[in-house]
Tab-separated table of C-alpha atoms in Angstrom:
chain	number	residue	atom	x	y	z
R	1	UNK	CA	104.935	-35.537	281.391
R	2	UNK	CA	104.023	-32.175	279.381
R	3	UNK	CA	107.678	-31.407	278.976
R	4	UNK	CA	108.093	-35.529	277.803
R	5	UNK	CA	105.377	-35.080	275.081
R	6	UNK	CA	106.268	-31.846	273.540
R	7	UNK	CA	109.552	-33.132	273.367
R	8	UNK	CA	108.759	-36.072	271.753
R	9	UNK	CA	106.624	-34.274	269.207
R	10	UNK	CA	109.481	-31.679	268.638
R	11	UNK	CA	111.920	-34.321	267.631
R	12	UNK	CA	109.299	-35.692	265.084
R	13	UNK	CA	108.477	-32.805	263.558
R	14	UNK	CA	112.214	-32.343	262.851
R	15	UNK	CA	112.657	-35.534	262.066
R	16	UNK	CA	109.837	-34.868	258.960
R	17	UNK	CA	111.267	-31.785	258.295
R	18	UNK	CA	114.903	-33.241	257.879
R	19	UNK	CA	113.640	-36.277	255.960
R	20	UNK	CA	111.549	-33.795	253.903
R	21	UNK	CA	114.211	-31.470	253.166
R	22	UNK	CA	116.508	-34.085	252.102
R	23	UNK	CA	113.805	-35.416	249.781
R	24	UNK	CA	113.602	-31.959	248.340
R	25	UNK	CA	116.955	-31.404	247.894
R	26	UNK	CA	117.201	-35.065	246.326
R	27	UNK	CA	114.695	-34.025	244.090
R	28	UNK	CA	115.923	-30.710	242.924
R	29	UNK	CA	119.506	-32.497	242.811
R	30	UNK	CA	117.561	-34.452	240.063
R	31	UNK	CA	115.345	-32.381	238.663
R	32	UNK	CA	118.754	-29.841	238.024
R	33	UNK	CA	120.761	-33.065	236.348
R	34	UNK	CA	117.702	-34.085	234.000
R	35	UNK	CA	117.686	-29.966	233.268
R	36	UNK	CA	121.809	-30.018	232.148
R	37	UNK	CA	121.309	-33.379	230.422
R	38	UNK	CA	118.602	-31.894	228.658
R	39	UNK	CA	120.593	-28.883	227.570
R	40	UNK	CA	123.384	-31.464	227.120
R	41	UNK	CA	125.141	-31.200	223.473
R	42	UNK	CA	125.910	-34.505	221.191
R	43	UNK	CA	129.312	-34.492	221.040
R	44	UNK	CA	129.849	-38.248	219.897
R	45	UNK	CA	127.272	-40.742	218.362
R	46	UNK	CA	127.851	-44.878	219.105
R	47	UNK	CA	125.634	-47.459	217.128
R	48	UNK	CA	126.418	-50.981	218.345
R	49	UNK	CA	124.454	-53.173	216.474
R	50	UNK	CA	123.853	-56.999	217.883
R	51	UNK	CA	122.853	-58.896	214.552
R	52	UNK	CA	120.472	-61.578	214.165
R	53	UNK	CA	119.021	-60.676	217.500
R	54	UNK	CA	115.337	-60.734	218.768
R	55	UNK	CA	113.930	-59.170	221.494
R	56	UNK	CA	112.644	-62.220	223.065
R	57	UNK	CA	116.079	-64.168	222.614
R	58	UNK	CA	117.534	-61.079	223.526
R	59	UNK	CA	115.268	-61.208	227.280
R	60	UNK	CA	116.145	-64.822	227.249
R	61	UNK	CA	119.909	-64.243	228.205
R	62	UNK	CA	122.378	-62.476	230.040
R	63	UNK	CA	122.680	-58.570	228.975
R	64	UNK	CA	124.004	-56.190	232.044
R	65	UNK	CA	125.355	-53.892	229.630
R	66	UNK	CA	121.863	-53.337	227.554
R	67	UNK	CA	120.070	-53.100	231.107
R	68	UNK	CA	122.548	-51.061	232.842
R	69	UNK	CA	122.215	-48.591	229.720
R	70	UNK	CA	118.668	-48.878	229.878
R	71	UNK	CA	118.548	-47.686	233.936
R	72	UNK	CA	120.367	-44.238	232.517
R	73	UNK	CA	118.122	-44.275	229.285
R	74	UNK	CA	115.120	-44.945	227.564
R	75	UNK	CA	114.245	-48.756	226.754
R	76	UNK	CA	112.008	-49.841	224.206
R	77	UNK	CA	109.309	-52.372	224.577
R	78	UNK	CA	110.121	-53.380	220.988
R	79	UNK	CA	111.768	-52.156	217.894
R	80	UNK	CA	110.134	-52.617	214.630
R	81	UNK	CA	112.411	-53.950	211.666
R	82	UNK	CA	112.161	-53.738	208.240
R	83	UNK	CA	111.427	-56.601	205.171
R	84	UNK	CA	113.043	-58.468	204.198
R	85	UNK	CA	114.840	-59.114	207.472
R	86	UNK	CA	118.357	-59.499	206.471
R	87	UNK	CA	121.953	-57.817	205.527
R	88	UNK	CA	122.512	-55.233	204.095
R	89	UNK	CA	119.146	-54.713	203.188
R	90	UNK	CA	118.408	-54.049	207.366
R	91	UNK	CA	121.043	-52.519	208.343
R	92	UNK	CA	120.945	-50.326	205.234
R	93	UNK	CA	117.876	-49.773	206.747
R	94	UNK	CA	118.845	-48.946	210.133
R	95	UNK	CA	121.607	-46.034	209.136
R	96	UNK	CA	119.324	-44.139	206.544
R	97	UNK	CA	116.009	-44.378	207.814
R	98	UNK	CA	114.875	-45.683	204.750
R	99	UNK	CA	112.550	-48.688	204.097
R	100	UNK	CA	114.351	-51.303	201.620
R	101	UNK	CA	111.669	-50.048	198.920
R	102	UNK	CA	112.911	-46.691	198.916
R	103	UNK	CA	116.714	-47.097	199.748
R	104	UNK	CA	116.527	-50.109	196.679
R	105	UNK	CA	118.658	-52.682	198.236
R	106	UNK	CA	115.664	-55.147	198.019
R	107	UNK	CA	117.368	-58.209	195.962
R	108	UNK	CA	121.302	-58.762	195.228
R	109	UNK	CA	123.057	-56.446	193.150
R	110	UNK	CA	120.647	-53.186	193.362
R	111	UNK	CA	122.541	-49.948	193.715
R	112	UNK	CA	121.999	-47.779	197.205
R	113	UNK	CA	119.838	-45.109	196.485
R	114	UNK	CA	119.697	-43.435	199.731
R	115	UNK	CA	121.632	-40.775	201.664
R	116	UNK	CA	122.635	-42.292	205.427
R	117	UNK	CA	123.177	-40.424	208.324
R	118	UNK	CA	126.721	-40.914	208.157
R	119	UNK	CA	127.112	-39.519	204.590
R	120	UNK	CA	125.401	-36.197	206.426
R	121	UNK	CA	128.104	-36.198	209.070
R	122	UNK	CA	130.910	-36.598	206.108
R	123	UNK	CA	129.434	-33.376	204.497
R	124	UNK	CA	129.345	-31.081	207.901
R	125	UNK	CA	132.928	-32.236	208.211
R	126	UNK	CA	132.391	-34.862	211.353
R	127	UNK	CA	134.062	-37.817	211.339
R	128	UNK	CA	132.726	-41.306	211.442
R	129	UNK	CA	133.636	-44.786	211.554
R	130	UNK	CA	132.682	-48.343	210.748
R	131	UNK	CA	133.385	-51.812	212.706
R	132	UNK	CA	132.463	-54.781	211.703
R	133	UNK	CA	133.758	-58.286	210.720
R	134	UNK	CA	130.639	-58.959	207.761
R	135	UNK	CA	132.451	-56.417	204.894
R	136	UNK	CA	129.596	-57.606	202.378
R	137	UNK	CA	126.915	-56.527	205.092
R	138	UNK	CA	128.532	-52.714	205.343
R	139	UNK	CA	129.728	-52.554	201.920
R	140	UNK	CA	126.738	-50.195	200.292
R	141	UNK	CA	127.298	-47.838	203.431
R	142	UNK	CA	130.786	-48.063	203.139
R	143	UNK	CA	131.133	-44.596	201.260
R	144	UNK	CA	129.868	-42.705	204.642
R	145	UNK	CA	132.891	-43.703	206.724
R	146	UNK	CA	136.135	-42.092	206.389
R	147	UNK	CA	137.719	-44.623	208.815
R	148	UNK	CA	136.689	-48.326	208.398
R	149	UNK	CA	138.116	-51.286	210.932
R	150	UNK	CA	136.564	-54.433	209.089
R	151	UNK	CA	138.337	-57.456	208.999
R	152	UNK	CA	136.122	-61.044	207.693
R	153	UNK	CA	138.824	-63.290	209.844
R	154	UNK	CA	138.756	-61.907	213.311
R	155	UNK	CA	136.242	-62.886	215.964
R	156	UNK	CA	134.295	-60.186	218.184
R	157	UNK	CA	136.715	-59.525	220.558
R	158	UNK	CA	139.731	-59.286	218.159
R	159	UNK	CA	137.898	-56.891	215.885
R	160	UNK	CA	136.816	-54.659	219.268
R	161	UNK	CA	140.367	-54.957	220.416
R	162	UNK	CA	141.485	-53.407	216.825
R	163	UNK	CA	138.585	-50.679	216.853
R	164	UNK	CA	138.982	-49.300	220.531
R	165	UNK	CA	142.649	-48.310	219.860
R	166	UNK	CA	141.488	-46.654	216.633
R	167	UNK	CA	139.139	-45.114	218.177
R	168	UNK	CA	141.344	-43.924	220.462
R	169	UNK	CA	143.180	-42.193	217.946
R	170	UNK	CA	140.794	-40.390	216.056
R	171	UNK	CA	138.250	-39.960	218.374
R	172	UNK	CA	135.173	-40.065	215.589
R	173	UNK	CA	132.271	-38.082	216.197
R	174	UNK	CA	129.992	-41.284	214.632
R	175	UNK	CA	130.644	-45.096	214.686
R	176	UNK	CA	128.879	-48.112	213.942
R	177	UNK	CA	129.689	-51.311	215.056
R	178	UNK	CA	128.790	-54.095	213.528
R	179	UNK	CA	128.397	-57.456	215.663
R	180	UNK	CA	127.386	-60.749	214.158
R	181	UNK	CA	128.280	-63.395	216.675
R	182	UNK	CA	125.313	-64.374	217.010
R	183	UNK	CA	123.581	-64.269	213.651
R	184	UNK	CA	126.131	-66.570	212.167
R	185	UNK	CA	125.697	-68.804	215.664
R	186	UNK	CA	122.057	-68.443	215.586
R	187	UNK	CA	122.108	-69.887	211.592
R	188	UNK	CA	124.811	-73.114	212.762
R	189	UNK	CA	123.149	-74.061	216.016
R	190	UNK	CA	119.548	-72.589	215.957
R	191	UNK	CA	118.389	-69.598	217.994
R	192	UNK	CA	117.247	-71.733	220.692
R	193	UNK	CA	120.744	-73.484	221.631
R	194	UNK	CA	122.624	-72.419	224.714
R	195	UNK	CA	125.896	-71.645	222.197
R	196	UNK	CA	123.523	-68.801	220.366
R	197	UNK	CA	122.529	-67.117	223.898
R	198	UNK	CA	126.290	-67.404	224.761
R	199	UNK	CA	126.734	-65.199	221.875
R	200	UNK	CA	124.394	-63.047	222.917
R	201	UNK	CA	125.437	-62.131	226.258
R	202	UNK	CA	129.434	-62.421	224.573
R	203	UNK	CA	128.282	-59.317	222.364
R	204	UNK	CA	126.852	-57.692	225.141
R	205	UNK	CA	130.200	-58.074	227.116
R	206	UNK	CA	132.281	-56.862	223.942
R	207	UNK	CA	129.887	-53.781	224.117
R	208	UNK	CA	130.502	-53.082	228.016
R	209	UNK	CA	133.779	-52.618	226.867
R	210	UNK	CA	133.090	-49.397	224.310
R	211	UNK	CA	131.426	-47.885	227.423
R	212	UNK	CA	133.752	-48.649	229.988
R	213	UNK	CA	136.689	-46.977	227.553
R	214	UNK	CA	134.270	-44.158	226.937
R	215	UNK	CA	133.912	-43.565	230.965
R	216	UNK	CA	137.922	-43.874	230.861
R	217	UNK	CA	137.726	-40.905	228.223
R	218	UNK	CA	135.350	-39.033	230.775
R	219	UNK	CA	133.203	-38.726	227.748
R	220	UNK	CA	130.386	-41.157	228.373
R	221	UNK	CA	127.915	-38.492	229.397
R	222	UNK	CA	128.791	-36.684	225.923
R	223	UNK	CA	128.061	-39.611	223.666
R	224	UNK	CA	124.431	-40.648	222.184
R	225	UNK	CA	124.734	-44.491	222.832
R	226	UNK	CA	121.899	-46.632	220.728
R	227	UNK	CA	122.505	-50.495	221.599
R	228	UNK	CA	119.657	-52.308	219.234
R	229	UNK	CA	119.541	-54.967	216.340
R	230	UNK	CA	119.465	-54.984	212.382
R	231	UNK	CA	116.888	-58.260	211.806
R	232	UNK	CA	116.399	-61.286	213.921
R	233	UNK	CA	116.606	-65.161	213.054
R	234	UNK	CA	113.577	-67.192	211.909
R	235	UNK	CA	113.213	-70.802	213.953
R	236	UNK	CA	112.623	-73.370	212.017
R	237	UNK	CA	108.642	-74.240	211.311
R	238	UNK	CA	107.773	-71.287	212.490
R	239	UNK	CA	103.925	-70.425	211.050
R	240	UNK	CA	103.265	-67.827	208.900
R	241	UNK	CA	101.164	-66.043	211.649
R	242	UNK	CA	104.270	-65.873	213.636
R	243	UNK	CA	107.352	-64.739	211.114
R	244	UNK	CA	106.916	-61.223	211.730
R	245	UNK	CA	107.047	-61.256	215.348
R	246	UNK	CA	110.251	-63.942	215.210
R	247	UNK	CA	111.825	-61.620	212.693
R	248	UNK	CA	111.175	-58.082	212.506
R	249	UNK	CA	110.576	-57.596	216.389
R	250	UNK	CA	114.131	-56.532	217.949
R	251	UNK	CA	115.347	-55.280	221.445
R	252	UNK	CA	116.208	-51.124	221.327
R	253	UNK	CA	117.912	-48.669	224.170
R	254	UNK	CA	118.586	-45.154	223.753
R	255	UNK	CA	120.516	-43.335	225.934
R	256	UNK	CA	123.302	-39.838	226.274
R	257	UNK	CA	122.172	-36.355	226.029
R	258	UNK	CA	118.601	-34.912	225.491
R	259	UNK	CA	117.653	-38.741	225.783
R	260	UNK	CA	115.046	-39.371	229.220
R	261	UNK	CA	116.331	-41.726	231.766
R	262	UNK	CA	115.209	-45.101	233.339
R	263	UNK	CA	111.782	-45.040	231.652
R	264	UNK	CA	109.850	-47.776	229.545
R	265	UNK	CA	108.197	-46.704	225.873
R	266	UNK	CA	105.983	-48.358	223.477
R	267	UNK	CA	107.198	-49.961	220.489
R	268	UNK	CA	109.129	-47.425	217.852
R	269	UNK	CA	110.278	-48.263	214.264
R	270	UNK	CA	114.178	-49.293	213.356
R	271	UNK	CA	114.274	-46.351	210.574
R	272	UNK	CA	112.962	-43.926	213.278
R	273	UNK	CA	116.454	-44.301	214.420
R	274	UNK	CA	118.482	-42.396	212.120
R	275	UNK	CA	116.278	-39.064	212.072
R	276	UNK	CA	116.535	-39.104	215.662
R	277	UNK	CA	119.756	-38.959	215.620
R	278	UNK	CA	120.438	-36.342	213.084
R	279	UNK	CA	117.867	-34.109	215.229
R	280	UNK	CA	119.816	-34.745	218.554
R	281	UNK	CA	122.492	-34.190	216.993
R	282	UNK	CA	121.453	-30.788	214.859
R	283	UNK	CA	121.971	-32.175	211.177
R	284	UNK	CA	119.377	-32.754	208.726
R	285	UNK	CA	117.620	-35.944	208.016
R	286	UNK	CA	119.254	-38.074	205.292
R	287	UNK	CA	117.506	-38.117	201.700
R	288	UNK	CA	115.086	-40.604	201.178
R	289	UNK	CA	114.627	-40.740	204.981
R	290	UNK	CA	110.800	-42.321	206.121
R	291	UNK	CA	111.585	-42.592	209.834
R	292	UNK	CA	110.178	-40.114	212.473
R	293	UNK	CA	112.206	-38.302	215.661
R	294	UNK	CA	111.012	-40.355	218.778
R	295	UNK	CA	109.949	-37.135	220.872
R	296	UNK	CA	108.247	-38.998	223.596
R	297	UNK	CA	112.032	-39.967	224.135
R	298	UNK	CA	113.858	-36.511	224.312
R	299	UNK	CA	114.014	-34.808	228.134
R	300	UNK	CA	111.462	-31.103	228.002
R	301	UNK	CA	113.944	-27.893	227.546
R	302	UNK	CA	113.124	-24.487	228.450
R	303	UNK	CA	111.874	-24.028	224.596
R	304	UNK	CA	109.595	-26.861	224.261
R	305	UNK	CA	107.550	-28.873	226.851
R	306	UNK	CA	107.069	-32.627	227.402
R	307	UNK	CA	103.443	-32.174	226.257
R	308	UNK	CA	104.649	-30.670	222.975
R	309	UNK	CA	106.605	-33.393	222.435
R	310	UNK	CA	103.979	-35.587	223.033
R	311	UNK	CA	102.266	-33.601	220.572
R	312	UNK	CA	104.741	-34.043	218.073
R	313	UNK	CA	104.749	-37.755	218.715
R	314	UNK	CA	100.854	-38.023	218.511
R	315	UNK	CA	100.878	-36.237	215.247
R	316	UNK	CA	103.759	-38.422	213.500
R	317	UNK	CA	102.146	-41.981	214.922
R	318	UNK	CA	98.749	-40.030	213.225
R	319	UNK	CA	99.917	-39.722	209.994
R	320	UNK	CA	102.038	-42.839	210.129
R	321	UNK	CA	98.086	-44.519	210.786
R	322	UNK	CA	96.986	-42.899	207.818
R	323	UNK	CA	99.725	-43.900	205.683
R	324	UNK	CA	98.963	-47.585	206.889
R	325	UNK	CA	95.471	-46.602	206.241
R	326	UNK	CA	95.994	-45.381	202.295
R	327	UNK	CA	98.427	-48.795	202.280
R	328	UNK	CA	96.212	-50.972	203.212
R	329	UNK	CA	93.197	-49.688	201.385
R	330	UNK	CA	95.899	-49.602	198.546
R	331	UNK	CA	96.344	-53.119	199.324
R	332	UNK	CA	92.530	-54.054	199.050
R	333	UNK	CA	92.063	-52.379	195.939
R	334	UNK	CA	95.190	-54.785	194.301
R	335	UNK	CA	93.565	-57.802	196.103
R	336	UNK	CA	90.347	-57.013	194.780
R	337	UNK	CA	91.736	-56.659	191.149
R	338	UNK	CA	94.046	-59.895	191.992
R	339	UNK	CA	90.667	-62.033	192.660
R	340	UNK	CA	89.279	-60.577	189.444
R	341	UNK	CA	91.586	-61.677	186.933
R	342	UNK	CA	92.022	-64.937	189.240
R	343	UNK	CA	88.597	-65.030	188.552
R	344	UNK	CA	88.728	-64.369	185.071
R	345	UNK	CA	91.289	-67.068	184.464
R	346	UNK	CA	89.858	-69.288	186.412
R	347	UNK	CA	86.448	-68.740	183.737
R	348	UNK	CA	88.731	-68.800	180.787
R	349	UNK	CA	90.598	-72.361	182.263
R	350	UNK	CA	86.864	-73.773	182.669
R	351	UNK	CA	86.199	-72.678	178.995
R	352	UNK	CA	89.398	-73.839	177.928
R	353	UNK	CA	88.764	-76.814	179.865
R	354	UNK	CA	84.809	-77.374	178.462
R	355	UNK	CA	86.551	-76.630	174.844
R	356	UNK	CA	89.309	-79.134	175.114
R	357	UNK	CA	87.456	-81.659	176.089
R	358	UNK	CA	84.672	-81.555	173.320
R	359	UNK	CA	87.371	-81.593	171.328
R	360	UNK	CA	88.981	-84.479	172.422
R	361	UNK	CA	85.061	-86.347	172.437
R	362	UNK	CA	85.723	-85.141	168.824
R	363	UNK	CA	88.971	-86.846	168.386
R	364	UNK	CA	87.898	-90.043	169.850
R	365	UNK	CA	85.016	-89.968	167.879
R	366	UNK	CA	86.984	-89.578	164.784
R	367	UNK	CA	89.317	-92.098	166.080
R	368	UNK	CA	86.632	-94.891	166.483
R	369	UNK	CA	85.309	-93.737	162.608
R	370	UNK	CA	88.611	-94.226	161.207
R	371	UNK	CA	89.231	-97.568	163.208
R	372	UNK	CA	85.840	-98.515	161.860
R	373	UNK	CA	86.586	-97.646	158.257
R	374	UNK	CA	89.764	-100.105	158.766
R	375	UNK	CA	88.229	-102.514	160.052
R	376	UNK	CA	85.590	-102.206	157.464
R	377	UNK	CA	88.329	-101.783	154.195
R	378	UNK	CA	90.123	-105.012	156.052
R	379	UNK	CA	87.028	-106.623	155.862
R	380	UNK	CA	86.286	-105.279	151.850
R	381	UNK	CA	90.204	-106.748	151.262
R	382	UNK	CA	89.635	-110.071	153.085
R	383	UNK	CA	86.379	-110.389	150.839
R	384	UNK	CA	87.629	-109.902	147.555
R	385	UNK	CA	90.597	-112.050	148.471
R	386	UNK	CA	87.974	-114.914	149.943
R	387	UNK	CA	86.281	-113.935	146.032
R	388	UNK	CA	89.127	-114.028	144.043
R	389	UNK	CA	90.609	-117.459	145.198
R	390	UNK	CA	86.547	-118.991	144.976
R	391	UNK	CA	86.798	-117.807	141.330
R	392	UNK	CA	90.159	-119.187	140.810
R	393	UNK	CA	88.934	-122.410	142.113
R	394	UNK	CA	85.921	-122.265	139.940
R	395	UNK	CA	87.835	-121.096	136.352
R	396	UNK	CA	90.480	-123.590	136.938
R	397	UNK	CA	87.865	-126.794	137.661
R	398	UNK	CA	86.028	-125.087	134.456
R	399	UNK	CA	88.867	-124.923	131.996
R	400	UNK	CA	91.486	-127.199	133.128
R	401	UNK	CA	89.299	-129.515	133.844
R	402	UNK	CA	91.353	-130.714	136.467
């Protein structure tokens, strides 16, 4: 019976011990992937942009692609856009980390006046390339691509059929792709019809395809792949309360080297975009660049620790407070001198107001004096008339006798 119990408490114990050991080695397994990943180099960058997009009509549909990336990534609970919310003014936006205000293409036919991160990749010699089928949307960025596949006529999947086998052949180091399925299907059947979720999900599928090529490559694990959208789509009586969530909040996953895997963040900014990718990928930020690196994103290296990064992430959302802080007290100060010289006009329409009406209690009175004095000379005429015919009357009885 002794024999019977040890026995069974030896083949526990080892049963622990080999469940614990293959724990451990699971973990260091891990632990030595995150560590390469983290020492990882960029060595190809892929923006695939899904225009006219929300996040909410983006968790509405059918995505595998943007939630298997997000499983080997970092997903964001939501992604900030910029105002206005629409092309190129976004997705300006979007490649040069610049608000519309600063990169100037705020109304139609202002001049770019922003470096993107593509024009930095042109001057350290790396390739990059553009897809898209909207040419007027990619136009003002169209300067930082020496290879551009952008044809107006074809449809998603002809225009990713045409870009894969260029791609193929010059191998980039940066592309963009440019998707708008579903903005222009979004804007002809509303963003709440089954043909604009369709879209959704077919621009998903048409970007499954860039990373299934890219695992045919054996270069997947090389590239920096950022799956988000420019602006969203506004539904139709939507309240002013509500605009900014309907179109400036849009879905964002990061994922590739340096980048932390299967974890959840809170909400980042669309120009935060480009600076991380110029830091990832050792460049300098663009010109005219107001976006921050997402550090709470990045994996901890044997130079820098995940608390310093939190640190650096702390200290940017800090001083991005107290720029909100100077704007809004900026803002306050212009409503306060808005409400004055509302104010003041408002006094000087009263006085104008008080003023024209005495005078028109003037006119009328002058009116009624001058009917008066009409009716008054009428009466003067009709008198001397009345007079003139009693003393014709009178003369001609007199003298005429008659």
């Amino acid at each position: 019976m002794i024999r019977t119990r040890t026995s069974r408490a030896v083949k526990i114990f080892v049963f622990f011990l080999v469940l614990f050991m293959l724990n451990s080695s699971a973990l260091w397994a891990q632990e030595q992937a995150l560590q390469e990943r983290a020492q990882k180099p960029v060595k190809h960058v892929m923006i695939l942009v899904m225009s006219g997009v929300s996040r909410d009509s983006h968790l509405k549909t059918y995505t595998p692609t943007f939630h298997d990336l997000s499983r080997i990534g970092v997903k964001f609970d939501e992604a900030i856009g910029v105002y206005p919310p629409n092309n190129p003014s976004a997705l300006v936006s979007l490649a040069t980390g610049a608000t519309p205000h600063r990169h100037g293409l705020v109304k139609p036919l202002q001049k770019l006046t922003a470096e993107s991160i593509f024009h930095v990749m042109l001057s350290h010699g790396r390739k990059t390339m553009i897809v898209a089928t909207d040419d007027s949307a990619v136009e003002p960025l169209s300067s930082g691509f020496n290879e551009k596949v952008i044809n107006n006529k074809k449809n998603d999947v002809e225009i990713t059929d045409q870009a894969l086998e260029a791609w193929k052949k010059s191998k980039p180091f940066a592309t963009m792709v440019l998707y708008t399925s579903p903005a222009l299907t979004g804007k002809q059947e509303g963003v709440d019809s089954p043909e604009y979720l369709k879209a959704i999900t077919d621009t998903d599928h048409q970007i499954g395809r860039w990373l299934n090529m890219f695992q045919e490559e054996g270069i997947f694990e090389d590239t920096l792949w950022i799956i988000t959208s420019d602006h969203a789509l506004l539904r139709p009586g939507t309240s002013i309360d509500k605009k900014v969530e309907a179109e400036m909040i849009l879905p964002l996953v990061m994922a590739g080297p340096k980048v932390k895997m299967n974890v959840t963040l809170p909400p980042v900014r669309t120009i935060d975009i480009a600076h991380t990718i110029t830091h990832l990928s050792g460049l300098t930020e663009p010109a005219q660049s107001e976006g921050d690196v997402i550090w709470n994103a990045l994996l901890p290296t044997q130079d820098i620790t995940e608390e310093a990064y939190y640190e650096l992430r702390v200290r940017d959302l800090s001083l991005q407070v107290l720029d909100l802080s100077k704007s809004a007290y900026q803002l306050a100060e212009d409503k306060l001198t808005i409400d004055d010289r509302v104010e003041s006009l408002q006094k000087q329409k009263q006085e104008i107001e008080i003023f024209t009406a005495e005078k028109e209690d003037v006119i009328e009175s002058l009116e009624k004096k001058v009917l008066y004095q009409r009716y008054l000379i009428g009466g003067i005429v009709l008198l001397a008339c009345i007079g003139f015919f009693i003393e014709y009357l009178v003369l001609r009885k007199k003298f005429l006798m008659f």
